[in-house]
CSV table of N, CA and C in Angstrom, one decimal:
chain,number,residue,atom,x,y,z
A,1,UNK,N,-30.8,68.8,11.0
A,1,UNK,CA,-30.2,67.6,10.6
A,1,UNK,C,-29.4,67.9,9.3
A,2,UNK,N,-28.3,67.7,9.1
A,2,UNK,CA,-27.3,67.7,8.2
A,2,UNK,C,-27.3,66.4,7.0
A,3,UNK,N,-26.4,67.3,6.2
A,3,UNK,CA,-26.4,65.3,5.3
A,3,UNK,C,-25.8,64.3,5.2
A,4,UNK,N,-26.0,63.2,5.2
A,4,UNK,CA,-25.4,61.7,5.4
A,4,UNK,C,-24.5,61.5,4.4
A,5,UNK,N,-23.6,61.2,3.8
A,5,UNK,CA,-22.7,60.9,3.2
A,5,UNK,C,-21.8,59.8,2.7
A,6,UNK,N,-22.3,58.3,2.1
A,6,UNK,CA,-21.1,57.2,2.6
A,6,UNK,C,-20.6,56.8,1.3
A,7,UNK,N,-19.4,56.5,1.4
A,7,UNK,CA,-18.3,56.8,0.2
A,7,UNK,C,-18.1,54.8,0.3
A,8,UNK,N,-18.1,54.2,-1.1
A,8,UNK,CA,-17.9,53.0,-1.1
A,8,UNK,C,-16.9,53.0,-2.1
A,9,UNK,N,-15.5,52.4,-1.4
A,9,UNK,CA,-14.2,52.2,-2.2
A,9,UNK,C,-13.4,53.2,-1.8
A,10,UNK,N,-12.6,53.1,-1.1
A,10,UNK,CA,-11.4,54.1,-0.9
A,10,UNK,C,-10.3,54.6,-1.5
A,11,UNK,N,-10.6,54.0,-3.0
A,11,UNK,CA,-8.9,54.2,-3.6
A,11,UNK,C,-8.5,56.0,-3.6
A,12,UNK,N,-8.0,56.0,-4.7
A,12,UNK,CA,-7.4,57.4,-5.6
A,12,UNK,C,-8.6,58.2,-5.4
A,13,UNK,N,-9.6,58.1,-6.2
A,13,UNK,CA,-10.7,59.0,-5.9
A,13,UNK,C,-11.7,59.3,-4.6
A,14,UNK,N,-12.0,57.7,-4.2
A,14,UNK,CA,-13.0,57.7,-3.0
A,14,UNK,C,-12.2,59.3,-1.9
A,15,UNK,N,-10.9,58.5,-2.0
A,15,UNK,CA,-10.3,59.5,-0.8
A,15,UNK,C,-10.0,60.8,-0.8
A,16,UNK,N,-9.8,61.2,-1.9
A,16,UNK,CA,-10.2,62.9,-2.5
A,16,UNK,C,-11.2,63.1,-2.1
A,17,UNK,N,-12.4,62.2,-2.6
A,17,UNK,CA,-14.1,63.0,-2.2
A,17,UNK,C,-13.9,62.8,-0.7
A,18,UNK,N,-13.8,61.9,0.1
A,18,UNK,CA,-14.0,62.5,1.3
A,18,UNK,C,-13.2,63.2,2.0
A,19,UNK,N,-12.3,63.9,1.3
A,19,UNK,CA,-11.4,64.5,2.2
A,19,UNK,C,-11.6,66.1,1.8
A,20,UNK,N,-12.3,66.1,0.4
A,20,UNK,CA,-12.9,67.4,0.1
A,20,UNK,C,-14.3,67.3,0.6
A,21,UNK,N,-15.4,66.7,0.7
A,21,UNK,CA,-16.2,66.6,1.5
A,21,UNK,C,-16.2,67.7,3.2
A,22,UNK,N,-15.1,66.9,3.8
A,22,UNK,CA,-15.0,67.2,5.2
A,22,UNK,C,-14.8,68.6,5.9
A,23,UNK,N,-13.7,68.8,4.3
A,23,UNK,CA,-13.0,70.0,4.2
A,23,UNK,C,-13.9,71.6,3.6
A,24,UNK,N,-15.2,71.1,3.3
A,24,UNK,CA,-15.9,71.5,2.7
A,24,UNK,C,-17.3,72.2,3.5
A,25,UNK,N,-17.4,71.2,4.9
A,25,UNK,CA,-18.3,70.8,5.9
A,25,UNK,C,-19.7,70.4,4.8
A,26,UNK,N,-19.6,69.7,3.8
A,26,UNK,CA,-20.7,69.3,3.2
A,26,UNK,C,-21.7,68.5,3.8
A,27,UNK,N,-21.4,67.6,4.7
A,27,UNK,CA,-22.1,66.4,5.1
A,27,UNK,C,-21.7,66.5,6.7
A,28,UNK,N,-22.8,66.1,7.7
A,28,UNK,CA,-22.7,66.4,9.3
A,28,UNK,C,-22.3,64.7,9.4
A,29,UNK,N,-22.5,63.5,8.6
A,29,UNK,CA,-21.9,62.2,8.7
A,29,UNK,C,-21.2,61.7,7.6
A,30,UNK,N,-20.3,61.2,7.6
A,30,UNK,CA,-19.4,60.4,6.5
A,30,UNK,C,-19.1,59.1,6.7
A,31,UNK,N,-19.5,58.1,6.6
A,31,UNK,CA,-19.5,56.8,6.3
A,31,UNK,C,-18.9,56.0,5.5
A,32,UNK,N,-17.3,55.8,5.6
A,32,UNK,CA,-15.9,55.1,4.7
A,32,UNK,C,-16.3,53.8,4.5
A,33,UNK,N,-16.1,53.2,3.5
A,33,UNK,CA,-16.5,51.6,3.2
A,33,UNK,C,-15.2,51.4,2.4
A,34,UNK,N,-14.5,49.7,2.6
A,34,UNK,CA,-14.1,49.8,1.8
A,34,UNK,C,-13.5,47.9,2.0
A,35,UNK,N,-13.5,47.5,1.1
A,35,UNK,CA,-13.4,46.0,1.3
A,35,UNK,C,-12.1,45.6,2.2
A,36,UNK,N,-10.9,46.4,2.1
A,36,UNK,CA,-10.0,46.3,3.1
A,36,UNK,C,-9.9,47.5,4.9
A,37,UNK,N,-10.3,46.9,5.4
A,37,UNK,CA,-10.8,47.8,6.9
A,37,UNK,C,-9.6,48.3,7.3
A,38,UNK,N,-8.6,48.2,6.8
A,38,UNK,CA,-7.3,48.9,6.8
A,38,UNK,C,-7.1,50.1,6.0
A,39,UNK,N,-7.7,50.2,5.1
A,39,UNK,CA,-7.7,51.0,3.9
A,39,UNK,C,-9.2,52.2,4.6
A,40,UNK,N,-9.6,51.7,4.9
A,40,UNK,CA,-11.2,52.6,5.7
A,40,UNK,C,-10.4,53.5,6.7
A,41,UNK,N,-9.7,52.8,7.5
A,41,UNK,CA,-9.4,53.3,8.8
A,41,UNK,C,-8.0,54.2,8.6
A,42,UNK,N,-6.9,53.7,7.3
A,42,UNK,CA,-6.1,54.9,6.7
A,42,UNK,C,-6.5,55.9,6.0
A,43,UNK,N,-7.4,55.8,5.5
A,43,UNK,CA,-7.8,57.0,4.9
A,43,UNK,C,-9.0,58.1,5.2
A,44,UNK,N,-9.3,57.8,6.2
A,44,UNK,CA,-10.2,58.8,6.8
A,44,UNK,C,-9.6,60.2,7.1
A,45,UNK,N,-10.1,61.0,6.4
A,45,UNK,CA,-9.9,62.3,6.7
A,45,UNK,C,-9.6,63.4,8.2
A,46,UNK,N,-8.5,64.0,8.1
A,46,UNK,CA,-8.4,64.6,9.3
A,46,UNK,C,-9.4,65.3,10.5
A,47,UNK,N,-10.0,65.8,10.0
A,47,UNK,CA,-11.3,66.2,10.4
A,47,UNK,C,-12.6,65.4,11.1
A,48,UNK,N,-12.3,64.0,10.9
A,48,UNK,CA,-13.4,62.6,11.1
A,48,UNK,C,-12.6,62.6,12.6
A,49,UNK,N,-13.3,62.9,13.5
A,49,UNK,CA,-13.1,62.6,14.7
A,49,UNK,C,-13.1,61.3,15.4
A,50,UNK,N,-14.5,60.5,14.7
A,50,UNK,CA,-14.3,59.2,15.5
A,50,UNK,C,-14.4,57.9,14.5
A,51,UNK,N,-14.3,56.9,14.9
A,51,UNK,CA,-14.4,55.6,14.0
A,51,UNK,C,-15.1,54.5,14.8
A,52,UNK,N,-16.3,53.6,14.1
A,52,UNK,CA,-17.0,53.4,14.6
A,52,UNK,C,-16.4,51.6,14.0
A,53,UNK,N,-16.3,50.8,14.5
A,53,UNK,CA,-16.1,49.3,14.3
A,53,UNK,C,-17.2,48.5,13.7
């Protein structure tokens, strides 16, 4: 079992850490939060294969 990971706030920073996270294979889940669900679902990292609603 790998580590769980969930990032709350997407701005300038949030999306750096998860995008070095992924890039990193740090965490086997990543979990984007972010008050605008537009902003969650743009900035998910290339590597994030799926998105869960």
């Amino acid at each position: 079992m790998g580590n769980k990971v969930a990032i709350i706030g997407l701005g300038h920073v949030g999306a750096t850490v998860a995008t070095n996270i992924v890039t990193a294979g740090i965490a086997s889940e990543l979990v984007l939060i972010d008050e605008q669900d537009q902003v969650a679902r743009a900035n998910r990292p290339a590597g994030l294969l799926s998105y869960d609603n």
